[in-house]
mmCIF file of C-alpha atoms and ligand atoms in Angstrom:
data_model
loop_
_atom_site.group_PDB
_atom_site.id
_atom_site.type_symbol
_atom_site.label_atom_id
_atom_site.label_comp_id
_atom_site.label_asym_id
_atom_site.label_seq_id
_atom_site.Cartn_x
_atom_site.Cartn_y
_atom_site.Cartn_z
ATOM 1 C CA UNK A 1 -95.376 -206.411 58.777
ATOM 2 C CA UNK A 2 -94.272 -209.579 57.892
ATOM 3 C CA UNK A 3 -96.106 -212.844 59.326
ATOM 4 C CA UNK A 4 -96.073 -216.431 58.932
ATOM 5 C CA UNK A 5 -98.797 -218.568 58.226
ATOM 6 C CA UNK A 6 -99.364 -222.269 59.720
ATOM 7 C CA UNK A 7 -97.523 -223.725 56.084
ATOM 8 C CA UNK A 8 -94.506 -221.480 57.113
ATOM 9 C CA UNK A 9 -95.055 -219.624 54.216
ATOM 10 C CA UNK A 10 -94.564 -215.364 55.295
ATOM 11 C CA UNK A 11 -96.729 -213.315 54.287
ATOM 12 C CA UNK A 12 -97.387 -209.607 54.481
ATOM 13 C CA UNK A 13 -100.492 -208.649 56.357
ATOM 14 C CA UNK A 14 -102.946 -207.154 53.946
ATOM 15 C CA UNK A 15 -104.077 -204.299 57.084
ATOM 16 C CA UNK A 16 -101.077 -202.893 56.865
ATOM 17 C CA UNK A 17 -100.238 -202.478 53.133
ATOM 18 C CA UNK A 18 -103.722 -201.077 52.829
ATOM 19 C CA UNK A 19 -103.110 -198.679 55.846
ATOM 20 C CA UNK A 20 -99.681 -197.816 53.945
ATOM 21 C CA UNK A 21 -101.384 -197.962 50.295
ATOM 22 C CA UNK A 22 -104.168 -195.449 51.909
ATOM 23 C CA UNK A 23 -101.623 -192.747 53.284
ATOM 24 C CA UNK A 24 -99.707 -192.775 50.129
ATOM 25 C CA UNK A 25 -102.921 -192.822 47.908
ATOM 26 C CA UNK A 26 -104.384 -189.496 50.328
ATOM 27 C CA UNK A 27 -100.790 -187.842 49.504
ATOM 28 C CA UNK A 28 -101.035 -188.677 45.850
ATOM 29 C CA UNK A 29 -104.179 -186.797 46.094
ATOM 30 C CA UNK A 30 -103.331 -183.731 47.803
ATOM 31 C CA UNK A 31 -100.497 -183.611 45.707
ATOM 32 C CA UNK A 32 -102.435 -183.766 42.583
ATOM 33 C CA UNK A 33 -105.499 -181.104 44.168
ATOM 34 C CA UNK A 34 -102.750 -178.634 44.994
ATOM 35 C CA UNK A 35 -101.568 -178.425 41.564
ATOM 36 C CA UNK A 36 -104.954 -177.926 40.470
ATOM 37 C CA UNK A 37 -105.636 -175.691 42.934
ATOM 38 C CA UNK A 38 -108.819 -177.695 44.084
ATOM 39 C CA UNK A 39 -108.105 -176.835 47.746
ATOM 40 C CA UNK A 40 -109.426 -174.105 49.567
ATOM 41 C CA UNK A 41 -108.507 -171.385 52.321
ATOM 42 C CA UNK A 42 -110.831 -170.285 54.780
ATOM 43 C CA UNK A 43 -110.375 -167.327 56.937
ATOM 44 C CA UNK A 44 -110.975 -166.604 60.398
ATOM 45 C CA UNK A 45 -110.647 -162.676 61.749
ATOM 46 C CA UNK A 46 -108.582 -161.766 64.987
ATOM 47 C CA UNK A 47 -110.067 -158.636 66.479
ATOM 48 C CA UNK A 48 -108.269 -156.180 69.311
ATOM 49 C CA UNK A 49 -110.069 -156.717 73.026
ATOM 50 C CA UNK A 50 -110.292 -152.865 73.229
ATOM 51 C CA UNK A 51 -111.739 -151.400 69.732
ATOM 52 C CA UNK A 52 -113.176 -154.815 68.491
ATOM 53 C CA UNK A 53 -111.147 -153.895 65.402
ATOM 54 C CA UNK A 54 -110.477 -156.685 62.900
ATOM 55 C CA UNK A 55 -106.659 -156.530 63.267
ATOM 56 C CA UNK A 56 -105.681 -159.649 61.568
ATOM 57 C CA UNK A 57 -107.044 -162.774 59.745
ATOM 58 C CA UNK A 58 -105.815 -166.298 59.976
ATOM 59 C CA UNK A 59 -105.869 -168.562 56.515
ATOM 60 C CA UNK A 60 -107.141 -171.802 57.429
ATOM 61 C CA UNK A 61 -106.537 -174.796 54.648
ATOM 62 C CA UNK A 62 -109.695 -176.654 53.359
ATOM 63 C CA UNK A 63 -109.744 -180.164 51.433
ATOM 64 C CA UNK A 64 -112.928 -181.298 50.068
ATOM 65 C CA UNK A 65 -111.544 -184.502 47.760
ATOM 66 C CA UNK A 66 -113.908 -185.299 44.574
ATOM 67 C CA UNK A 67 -114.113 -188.826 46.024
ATOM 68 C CA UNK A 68 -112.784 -189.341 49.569
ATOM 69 C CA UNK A 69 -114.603 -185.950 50.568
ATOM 70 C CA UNK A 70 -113.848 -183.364 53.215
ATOM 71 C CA UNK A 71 -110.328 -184.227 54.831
ATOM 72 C CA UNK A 72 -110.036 -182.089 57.995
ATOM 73 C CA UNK A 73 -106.329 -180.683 58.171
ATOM 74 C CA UNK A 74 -105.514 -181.858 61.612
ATOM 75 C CA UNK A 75 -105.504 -185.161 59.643
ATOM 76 C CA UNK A 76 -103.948 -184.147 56.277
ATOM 77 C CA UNK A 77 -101.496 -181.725 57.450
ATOM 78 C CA UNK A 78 -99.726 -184.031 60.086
ATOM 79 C CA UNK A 79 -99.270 -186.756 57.045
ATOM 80 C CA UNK A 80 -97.906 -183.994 54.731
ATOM 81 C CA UNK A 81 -95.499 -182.849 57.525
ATOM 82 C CA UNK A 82 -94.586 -186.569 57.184
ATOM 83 C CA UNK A 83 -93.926 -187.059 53.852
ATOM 84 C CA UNK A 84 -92.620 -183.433 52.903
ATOM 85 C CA UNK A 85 -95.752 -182.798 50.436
ATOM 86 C CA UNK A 86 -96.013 -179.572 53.496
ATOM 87 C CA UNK A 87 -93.178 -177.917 51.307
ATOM 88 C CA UNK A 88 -95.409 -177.066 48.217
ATOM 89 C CA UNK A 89 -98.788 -177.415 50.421
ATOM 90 C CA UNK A 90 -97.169 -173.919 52.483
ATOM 91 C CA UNK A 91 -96.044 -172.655 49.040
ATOM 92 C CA UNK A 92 -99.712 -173.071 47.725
ATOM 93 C CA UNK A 93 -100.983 -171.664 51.224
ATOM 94 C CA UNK A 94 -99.033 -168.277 50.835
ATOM 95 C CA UNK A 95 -99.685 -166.994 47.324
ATOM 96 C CA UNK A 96 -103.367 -168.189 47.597
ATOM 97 C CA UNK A 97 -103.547 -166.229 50.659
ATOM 98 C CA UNK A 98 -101.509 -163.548 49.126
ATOM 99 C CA UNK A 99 -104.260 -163.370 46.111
ATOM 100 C CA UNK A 100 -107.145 -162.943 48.740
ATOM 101 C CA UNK A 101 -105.832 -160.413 50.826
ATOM 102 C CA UNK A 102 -105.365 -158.282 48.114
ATOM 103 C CA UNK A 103 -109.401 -158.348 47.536
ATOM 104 C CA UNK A 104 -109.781 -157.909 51.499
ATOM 105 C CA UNK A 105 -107.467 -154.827 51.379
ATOM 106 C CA UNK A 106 -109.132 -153.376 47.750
ATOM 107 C CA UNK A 107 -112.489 -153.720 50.114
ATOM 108 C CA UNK A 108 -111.205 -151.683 52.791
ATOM 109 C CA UNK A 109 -109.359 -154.078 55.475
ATOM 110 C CA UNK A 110 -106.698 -152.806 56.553
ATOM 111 C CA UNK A 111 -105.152 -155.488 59.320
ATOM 112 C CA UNK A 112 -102.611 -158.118 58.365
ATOM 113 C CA UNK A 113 -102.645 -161.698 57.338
ATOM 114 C CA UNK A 114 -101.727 -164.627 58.831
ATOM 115 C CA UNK A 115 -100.421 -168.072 57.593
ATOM 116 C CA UNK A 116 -99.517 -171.443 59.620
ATOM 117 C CA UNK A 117 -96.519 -172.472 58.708
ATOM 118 C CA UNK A 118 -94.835 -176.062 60.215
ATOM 119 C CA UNK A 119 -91.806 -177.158 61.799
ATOM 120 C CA UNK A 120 -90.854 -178.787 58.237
ATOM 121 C CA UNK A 121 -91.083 -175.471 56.426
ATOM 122 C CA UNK A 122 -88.347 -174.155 58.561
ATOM 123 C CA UNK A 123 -85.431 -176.819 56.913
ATOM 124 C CA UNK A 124 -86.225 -174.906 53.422
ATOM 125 C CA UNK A 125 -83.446 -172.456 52.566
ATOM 126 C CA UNK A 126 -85.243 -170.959 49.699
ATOM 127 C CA UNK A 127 -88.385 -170.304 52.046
ATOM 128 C CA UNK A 128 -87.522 -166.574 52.923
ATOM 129 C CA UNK A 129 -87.045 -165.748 48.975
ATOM 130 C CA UNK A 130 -89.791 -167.154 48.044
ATOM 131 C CA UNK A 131 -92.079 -165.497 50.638
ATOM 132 C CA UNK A 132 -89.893 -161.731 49.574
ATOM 133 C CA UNK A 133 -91.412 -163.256 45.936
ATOM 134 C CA UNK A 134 -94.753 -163.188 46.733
ATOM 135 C CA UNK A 135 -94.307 -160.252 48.617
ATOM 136 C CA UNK A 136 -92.817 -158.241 45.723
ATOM 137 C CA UNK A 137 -95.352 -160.072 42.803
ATOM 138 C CA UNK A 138 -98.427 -159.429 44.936
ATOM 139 C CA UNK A 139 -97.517 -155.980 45.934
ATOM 140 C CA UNK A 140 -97.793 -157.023 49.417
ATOM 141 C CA UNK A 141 -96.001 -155.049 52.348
ATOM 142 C CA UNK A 142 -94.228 -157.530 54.315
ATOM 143 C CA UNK A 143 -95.594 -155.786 58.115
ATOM 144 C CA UNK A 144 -99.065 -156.810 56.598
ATOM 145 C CA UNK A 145 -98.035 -160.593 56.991
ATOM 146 C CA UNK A 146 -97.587 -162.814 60.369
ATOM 147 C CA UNK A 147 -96.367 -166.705 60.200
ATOM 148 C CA UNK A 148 -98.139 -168.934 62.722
ATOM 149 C CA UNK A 149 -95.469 -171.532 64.310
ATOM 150 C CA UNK A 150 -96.691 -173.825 67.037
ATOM 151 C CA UNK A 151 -93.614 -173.349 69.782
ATOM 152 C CA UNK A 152 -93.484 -177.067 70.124
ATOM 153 C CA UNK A 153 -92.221 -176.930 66.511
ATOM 154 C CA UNK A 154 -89.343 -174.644 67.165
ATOM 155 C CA UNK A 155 -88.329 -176.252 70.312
ATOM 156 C CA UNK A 156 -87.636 -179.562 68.109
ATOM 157 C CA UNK A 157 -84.188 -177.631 67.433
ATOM 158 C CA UNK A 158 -84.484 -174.298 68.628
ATOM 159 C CA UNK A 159 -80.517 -173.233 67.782
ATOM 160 C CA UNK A 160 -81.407 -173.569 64.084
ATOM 161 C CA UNK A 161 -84.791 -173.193 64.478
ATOM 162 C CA UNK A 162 -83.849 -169.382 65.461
ATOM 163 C CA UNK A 163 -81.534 -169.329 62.684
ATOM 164 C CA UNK A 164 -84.139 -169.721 60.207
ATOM 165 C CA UNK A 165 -87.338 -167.646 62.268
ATOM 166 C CA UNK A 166 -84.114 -164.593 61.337
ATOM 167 C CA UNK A 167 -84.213 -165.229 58.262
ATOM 168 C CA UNK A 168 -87.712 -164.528 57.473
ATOM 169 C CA UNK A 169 -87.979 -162.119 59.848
ATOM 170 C CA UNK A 170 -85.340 -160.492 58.005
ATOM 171 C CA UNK A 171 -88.162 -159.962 55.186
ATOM 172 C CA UNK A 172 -90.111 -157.619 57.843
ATOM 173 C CA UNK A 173 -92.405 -160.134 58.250
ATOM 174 C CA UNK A 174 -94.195 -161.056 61.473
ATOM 175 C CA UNK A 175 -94.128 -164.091 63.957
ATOM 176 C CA UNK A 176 -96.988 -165.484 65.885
ATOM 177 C CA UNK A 177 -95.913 -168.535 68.341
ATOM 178 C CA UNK A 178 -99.310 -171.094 68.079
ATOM 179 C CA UNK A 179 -100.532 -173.112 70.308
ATOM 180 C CA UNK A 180 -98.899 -172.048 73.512
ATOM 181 C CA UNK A 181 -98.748 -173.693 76.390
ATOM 182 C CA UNK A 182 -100.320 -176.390 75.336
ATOM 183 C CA UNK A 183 -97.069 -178.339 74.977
ATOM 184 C CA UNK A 184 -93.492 -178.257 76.623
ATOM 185 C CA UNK A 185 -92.351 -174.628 76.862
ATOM 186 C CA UNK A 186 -89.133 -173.175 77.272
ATOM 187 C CA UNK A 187 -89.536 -169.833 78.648
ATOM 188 C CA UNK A 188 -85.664 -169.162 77.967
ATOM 189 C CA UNK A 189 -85.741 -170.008 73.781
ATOM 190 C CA UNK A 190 -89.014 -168.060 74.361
ATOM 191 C CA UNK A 191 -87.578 -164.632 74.337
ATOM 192 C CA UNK A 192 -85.388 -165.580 71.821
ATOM 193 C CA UNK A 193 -87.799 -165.622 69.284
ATOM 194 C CA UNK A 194 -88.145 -163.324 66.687
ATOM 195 C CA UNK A 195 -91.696 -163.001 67.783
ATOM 196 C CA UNK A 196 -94.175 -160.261 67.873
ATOM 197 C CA UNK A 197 -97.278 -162.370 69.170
ATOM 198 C CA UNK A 198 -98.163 -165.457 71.137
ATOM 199 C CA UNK A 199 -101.385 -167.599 70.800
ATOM 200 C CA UNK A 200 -102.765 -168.952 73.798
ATOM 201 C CA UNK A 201 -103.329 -172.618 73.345
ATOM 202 C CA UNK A 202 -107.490 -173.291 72.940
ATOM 203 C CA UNK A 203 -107.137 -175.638 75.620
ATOM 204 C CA UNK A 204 -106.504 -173.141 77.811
ATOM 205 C CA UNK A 205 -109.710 -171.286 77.055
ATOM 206 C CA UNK A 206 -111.795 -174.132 77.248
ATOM 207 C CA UNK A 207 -112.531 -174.460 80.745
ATOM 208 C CA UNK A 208 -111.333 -170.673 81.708
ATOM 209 C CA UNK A 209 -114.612 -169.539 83.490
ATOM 210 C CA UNK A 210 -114.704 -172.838 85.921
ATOM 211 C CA UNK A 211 -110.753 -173.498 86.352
ATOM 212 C CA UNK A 212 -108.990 -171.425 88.694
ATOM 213 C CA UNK A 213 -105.910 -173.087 87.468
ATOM 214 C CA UNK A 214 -106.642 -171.881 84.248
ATOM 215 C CA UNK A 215 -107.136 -169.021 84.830
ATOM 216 C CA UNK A 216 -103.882 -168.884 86.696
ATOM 217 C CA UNK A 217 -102.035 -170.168 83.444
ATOM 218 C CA UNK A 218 -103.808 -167.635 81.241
ATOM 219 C CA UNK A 219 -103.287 -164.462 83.561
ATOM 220 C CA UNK A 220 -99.566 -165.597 83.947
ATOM 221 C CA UNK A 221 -98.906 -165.827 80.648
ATOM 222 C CA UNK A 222 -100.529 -162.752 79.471
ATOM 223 C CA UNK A 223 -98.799 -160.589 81.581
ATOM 224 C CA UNK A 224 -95.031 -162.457 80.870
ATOM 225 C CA UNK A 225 -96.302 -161.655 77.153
ATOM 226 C CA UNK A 226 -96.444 -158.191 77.804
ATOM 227 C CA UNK A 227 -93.141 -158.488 79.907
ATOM 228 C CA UNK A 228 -91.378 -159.413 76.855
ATOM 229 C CA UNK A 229 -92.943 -157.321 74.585
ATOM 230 C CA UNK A 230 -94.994 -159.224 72.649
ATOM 231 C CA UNK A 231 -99.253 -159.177 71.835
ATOM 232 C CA UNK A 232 -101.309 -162.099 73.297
ATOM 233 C CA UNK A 233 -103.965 -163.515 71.537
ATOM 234 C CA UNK A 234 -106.268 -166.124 72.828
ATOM 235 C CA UNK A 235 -108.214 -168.198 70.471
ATOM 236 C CA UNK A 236 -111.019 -170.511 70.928
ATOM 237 C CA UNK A 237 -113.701 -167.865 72.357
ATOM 238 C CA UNK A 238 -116.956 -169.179 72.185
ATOM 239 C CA UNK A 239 -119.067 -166.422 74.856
ATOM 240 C CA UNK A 240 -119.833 -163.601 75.543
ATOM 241 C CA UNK A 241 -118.832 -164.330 79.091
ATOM 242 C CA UNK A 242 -115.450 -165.647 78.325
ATOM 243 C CA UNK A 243 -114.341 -162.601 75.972
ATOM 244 C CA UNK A 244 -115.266 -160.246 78.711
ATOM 245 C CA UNK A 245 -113.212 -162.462 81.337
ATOM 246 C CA UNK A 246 -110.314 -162.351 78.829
ATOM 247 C CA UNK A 247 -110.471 -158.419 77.974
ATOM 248 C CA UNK A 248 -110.440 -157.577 81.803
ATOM 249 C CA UNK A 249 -107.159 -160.219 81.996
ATOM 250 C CA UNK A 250 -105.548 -157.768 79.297
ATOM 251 C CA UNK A 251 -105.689 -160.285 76.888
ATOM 252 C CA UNK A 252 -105.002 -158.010 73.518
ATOM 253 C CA UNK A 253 -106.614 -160.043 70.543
ATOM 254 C CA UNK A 254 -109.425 -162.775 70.343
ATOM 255 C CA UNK A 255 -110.165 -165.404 68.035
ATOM 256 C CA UNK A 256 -113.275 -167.770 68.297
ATOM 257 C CA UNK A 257 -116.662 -168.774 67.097
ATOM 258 C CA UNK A 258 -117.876 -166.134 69.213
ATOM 259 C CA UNK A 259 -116.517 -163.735 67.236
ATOM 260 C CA UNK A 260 -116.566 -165.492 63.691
ATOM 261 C CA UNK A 261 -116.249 -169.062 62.146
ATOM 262 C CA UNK A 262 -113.727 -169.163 59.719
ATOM 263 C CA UNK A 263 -115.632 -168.064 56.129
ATOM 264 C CA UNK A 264 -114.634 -168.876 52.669
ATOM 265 C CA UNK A 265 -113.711 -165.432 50.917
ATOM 266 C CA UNK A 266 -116.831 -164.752 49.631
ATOM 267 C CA UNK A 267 -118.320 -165.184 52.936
ATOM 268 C CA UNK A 268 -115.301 -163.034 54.392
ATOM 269 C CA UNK A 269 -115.927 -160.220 52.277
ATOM 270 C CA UNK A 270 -119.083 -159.915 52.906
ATOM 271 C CA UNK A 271 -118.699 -160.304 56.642
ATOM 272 C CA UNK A 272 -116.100 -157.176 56.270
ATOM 273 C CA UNK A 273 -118.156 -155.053 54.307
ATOM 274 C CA UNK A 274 -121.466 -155.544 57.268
ATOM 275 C CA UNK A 275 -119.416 -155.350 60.250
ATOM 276 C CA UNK A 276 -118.129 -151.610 58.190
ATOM 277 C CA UNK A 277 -122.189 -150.938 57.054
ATOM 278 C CA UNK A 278 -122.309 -151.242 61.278
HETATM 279 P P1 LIG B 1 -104.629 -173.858 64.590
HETATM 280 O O1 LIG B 1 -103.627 -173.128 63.770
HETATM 281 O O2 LIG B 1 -104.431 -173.846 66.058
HETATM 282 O O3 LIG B 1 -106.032 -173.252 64.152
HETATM 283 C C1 LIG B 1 -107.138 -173.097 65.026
HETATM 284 C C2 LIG B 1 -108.176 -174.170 64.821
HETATM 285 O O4 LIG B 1 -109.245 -173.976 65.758
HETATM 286 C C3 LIG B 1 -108.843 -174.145 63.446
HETATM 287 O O5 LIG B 1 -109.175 -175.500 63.120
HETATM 288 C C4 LIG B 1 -110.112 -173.329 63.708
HETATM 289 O O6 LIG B 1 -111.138 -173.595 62.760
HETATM 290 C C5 LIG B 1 -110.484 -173.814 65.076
HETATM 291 N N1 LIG B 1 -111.265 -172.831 65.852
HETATM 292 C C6 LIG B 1 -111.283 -171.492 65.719
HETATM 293 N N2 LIG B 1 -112.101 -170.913 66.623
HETATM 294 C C7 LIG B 1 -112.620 -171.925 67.366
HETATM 295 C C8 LIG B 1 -113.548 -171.978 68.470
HETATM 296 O O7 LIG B 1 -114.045 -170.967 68.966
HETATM 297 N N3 LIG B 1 -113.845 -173.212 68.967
HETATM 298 C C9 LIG B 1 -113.303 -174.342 68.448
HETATM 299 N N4 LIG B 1 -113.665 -175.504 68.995
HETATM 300 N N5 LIG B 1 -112.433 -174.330 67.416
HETATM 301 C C10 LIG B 1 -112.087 -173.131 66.884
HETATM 302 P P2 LIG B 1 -108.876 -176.128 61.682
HETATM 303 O O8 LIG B 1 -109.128 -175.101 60.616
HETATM 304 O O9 LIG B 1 -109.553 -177.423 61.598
HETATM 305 O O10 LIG B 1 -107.299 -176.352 61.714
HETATM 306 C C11 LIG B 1 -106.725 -177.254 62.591
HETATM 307 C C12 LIG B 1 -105.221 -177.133 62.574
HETATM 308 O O11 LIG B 1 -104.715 -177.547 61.287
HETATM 309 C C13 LIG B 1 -104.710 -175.729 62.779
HETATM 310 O O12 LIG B 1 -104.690 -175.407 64.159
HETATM 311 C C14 LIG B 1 -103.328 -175.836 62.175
HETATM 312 O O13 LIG B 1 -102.441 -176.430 63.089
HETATM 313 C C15 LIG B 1 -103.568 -176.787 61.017
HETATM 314 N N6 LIG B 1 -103.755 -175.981 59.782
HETATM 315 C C16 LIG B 1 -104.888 -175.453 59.261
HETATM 316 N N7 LIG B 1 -104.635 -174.815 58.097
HETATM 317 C C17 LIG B 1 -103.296 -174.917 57.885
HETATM 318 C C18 LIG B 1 -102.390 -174.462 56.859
HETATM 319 O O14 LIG B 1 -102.766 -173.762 55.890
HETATM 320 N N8 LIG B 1 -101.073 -174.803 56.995
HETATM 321 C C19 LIG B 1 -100.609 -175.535 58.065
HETATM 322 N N9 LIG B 1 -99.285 -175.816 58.127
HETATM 323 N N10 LIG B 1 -101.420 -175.966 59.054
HETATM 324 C C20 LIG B 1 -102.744 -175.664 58.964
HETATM 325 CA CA1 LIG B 2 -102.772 -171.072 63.859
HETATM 326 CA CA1 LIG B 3 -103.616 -172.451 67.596
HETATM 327 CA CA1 LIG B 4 -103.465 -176.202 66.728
#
């Protein structure tokens, strides 16, 4: 911003440029850590309410800068959505999480994989070929992999939104709709989606065992879920108490701290190979 000073003289006001200087400097950054693969992906399981199988496992991104330290995504990511750096963050995101589910599966998990993918992502033509790519390089099946799209990113512009949601579906891969209900939803794009899973918003969760309203929500949604076909998963599940609430709501998959953190690979692996020594 531009201000003047008591001589008349305009001047730029030095909060700003460093606020500016700071987001492009934290860009530069990423940039430069992704292309020397200095970021990391952690992994958090998804297991079935009725077998406690591991069914699936969500790829979480981790920054830890040399000098500006651990950057939590739900600031980094936003900011890269922003400046399009998300196009080459998601590419980074996929084959890295390609790489490490080929270790999980040589260990003996068999569930899928799933990668958060942003509203951004879904303007890229060359997106679906480049995920068929990976697919083909790694040896990967493409059933094996879901995409995690918050719905309040599709609903931005859902016509083409859909349009491109086809076209990796096409791949026979899998769609998980993120975050729901914790924005505006639109129960008619909804069942529009290519979608073979929704993921009840933690919000939602939160307060589950003391809201009735909550409760309301959740049960609702579960059972339109299941109305249109699709697997609910509710994430956030910190008890005991609230994963048995959930499993006698039908709720089909959980995700939580209960359950597991999210684990670097190392850490995953090993967590596999106990819960199969079980
Ligand atoms: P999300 O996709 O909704 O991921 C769930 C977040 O909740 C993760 O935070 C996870 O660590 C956290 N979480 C899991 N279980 C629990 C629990 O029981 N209690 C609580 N309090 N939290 C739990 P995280 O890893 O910090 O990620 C935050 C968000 O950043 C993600 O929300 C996602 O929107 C975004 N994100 C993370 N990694 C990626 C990525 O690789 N690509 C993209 N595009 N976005 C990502
Ligand atoms: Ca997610
Ligand atoms: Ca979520
Ligand atoms: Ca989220």
């Amino acid at each position: 911003t531009k201000k003047t000073n008591r001589l008349g003289i305009s001047f730029y006001s030095e909060e700003q440029d460093i606020y500016h200087e700071g987001r492009l400097t934290l860009m530069s950054n990423l940039r430069e850590d992704l292309q020397k693969d200095a970021l990391e992906l952690f992994y958090q399981p998804k297991l079935a309410s009725d077998s406690g199988a591991v069914v699936g496992m969500e790829a979480l991104i981790r920054w830890n800068h040399e000098q500006l330290g651990f950057i939590p995504p739900d600031e980094f990511i936003p900011l890269a959505e922003e400046t399009g750096v998300i196009s080459r963050l998601t590419r980074w995101v996929i084959r890295r999480a390609l790489m490490d589910f080929i270790v999980f599966r040589e260990g003996g998990y068999e569930g899928d994989i799933s990668v958060n993918i942003s509203a951004r992502n879904l303007s890229e033509s060359d997106l679906p070929e480049f995920l068929a790519q990976c697919l083909n390089e790694f040896g990967v099946p493409a059933n094996k992999v879901t995409l995690e799209l918050t719905e309040t990113a599709v609903m931005e512009d859902p016509e083409s939104g859909i349009v491109a949601l086809k076209a990796l579906t096409d791949i026979g891969i899998n769609l998980s709709i993120d975050d729901f209900g914790a924005g505006y939803s639109s129960l008619s794009y909804l069942k529009r989606l290519p979608a073979t899973e929704i993921k009840l918003d933690r919000s939602l969760i939160t307060d589950i065992l003391e809201s009735e309203s909550d409760r309301v929500i959740v049960q609702t949604s579960i059972d339109m879920a299941h109305n249109l076909g699709y697997d609910l998963v509710a994430e956030g599940v910190e008890t005991q108490e609230v994963l048995d609430l959930l499993k006698s709501m039908r709720c089909d998959k959980m995700q939580g701290y209960y359950l597991s953190r999210p684990l670097n690979r190392e850490n995953m692996q090993r967590w596999l190979s106990e819960l199969q020594a079980e």
